[in-house]
C-alpha angles and dihedrals in degrees: 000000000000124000088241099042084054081049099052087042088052083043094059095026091059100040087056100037084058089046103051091037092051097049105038125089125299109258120228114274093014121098127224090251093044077050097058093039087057091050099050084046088050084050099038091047097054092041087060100039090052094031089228082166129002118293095238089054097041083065090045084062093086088063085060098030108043101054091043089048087053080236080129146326142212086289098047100252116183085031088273113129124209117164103049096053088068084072106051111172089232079067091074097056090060092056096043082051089045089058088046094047088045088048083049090048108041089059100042094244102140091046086059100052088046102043085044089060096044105057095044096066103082142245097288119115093228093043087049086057103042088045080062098048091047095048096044088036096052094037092052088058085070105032145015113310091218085059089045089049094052096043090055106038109069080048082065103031080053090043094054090039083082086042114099116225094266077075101073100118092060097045092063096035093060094047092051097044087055097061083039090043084050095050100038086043089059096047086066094075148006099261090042097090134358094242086074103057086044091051089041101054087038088058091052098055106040105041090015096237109142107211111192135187101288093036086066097047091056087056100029108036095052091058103044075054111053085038092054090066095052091041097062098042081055090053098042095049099032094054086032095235096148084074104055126097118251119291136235103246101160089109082072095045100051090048089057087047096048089058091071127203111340107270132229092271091053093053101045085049095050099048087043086046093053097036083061101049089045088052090037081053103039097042097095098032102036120021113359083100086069111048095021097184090058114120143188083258093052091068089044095064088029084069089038079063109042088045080055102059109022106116126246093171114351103198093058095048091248117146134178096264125020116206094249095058091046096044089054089053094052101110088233095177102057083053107063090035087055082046089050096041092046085053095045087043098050092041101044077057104044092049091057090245088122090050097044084056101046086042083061091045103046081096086077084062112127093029115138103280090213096043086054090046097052088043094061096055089054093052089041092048095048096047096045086065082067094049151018099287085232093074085044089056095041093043100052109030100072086049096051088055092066095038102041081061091040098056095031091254122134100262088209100052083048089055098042088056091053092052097054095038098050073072094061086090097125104126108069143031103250092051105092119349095254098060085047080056106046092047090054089060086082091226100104135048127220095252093062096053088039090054097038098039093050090064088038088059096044089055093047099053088040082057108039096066087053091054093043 
């Protein structure tokens, strides 16, 4: 079935799901308004599985839906907020993050960390690999990983270009390490993917645990770490690299070369980079005592500002970073989805939709908390192949909330699960941008991602429970 023949079916299917669970009637324990909330999530959910409109749109839709459903209005009626919620304060990490990424960018940083990893790591086909995963994976903890993926895959499409056809293996298994490099990479920190800061402000807001920069390396980071390792052996053995003979990688090298000594742009982004991830490290262990209203998003915008003014050339008005180069690199969308999600979320809780679940569910109750735990990642990772693992993250963690009280289960470990394991989309094309990317290289064929994303998958879930 067609991507927009799946669109015009969401389209219908969640037009009548919010109409027949809007008008019928109220069901026991659930209030009219909890009624309506359902309906527009039910809505809101369909439309961004199926894309039946975009999935920044589709979050837009509150603003339309509540007032007209009498849920809320401009004034908060119903005690259900909507307006404030499109500007989250976990939004504005994302744009001071946006101005650091475009400074990054603009000087080539980050394609020289990656390149210089690259062609250190020797001749060897499964060091060259593993050289791939390291740079894109290490690049992706401080930037986009679509960005990462784009950067590094012309380095490897250039690279097999020298290779003969009885190199095949490692062809594709440098293409497909790059898109897996790029996901793995961005569970590692906050910054690293645009399913974290969503989680993460949805946790905040539904069981009231503030996760901050360093919380999420303790979880994250350790398990991008221990994955990477596995990851390389299944790539090296699946696409039989380990037995290939060396490999010409001078193509990276002189690339690397060609880039010269670092300039004046590099250096004033990389000292503005590191001073914010020690700041982003240190704030609950050194100096939040001391400026207690400080966030994560404070030294975002902390670095937006430095890369602003910073001087290039004084005199000619020219700083590290200008204000059009660092508003495209805002991830826009992921703003206005975590908006939409930290509406959908709040609302889906203040109108006692979250409760009237969890009261259905307290049957579950006694069931083996581990078992549950574990359940959730593998229906999290399987649906996350069918959508962006952002709608996976905004759609189920106001639910599991509910439930995770409900059943006797940790709501936050529940929702920690769903988080890493949104990440798990590594089988089909539509399933992260970077996948979408890499198979449009043309250098790879469906069957392979299908084949090697499926193991990947299965390590991933064995050892995500470990990790938890």
């Amino acid at each position: 079935m067609g991507k927009t023949k799946v669109q015009k079916i969401g389209f219908l299917v969640g037009i009548v799901a919010m109409l027949v669970i809007g008008f019928m009637p109220t069901p026991e324990g659930l209030s009219l308004v909890g009624q309506r909330v359902l309906a527009v999530t039910v809505l809101m959910v369909v439309f961004w599985i199926t894309e039946a409109m975009p999935i920044p749109f589709t979050a837009l839709l509150p603003i339309f839906l509540f007032p007209v459903m009498q849920i809320t209005g401009s004034k908060g009626q119903n005690d259900i907020t909507l307006f404030a919620h499109y500007a989250y304060s976990t939004c504005y990490l994302l744009v001071g993050v946006g101005f650091l990424s475009g400074a990054m960018v603009k000087h080539g940083l980050h394609k020289r960390i990656a390149l210089g990893i690259v062609s250190k790591v020797g001749k060897k086909p499964t060091t060259l690999i593993l050289g791939f995963i390291i740079a894109v994976g290490f690049v992706s903890m401080w930037m986009s990983n679509t960005t990462a993926t784009v950067m590094m895959l012309p380095v490897a499409l250039a690279i097999s270009s020298t290779l003969g056809d009885n190199a095949a293996g490692l062809k594709k298994a440098m293409v497909l390490a790059i898109p897996y490099a790029a996901t793995i990479g961005g569970m590692a920190t906050v910054i690293g993917t645009t399913t974290n800061p969503t989680g993460i402000g949805l946790i905040r807001e539904t069981i009231g645990i503030d996760i901050d920069f360093l919380d999420w390396m303790k979880i994250g980071l350790p398990f991008t770490v221990i994955l990477i390792p596995f990851f390389w052996l299944y790539m090296v053995k699946f696409f039989k690299v380990d037995k290939m003979p060396p490999t010409d990688i001078s193509i990276a090298r002189r690339q690397y070369e060609e880039l010269g000594p670092m300039n004046k742009g590099e250096k004033w982004v990389a000292a503005i980079f590191v001073l914010c991830v020690i700041l982003w490290v240190t704030r609950s262990l050194v100096w939040g005592d001391w400026f207690p209203y400080a966030t994560d998003e404070t030294i975002a915008m902390f670095g937006a500002i430095l890369v602003m003014i910073a001087p290039m050339d004084y005199k000619k008005g020219e700083y590290v970073c200008d204000w059009k180069t660092g508003f495209n690199d805002i991830p826009w969308n992921a703003v206005i989805l975590l908006g939409g999600s930290m509406v959908m979320g709040n609302a889906f809780r203040d109108a006692g939709c979250a409760e009237w679940i969890a009261n259905m569910l307290s049957g579950l109750a006694g069931m083996n908390s581990i078992l549950i735990v574990i359940l959730v990642g593998i229906v999290t990772a399987v649906l996350t192949e069918l959508t962006t693992n952002a709608v996976v993250v905004a759609a189920f963690i106001p639910v599991l909330a509910g439930v995770g009280e409900a059943i006797g289960v940790s709501p936050f470990a529940m929702m920690i699960a769903c988080m890493l394991a949104c990440n798990f989309a590594f089988m089909l094309p539509p399933g992260t941008p970077p996948n979408a990317i890499a198979y449009g290289s043309g250098e790879i064929e469906l069957k392979d991602m299908l084949k090697c994303g499926l193991g990947l998958k299965l390590i991933a879930l064995i050892i995500f429970p470990i990790v938890l």
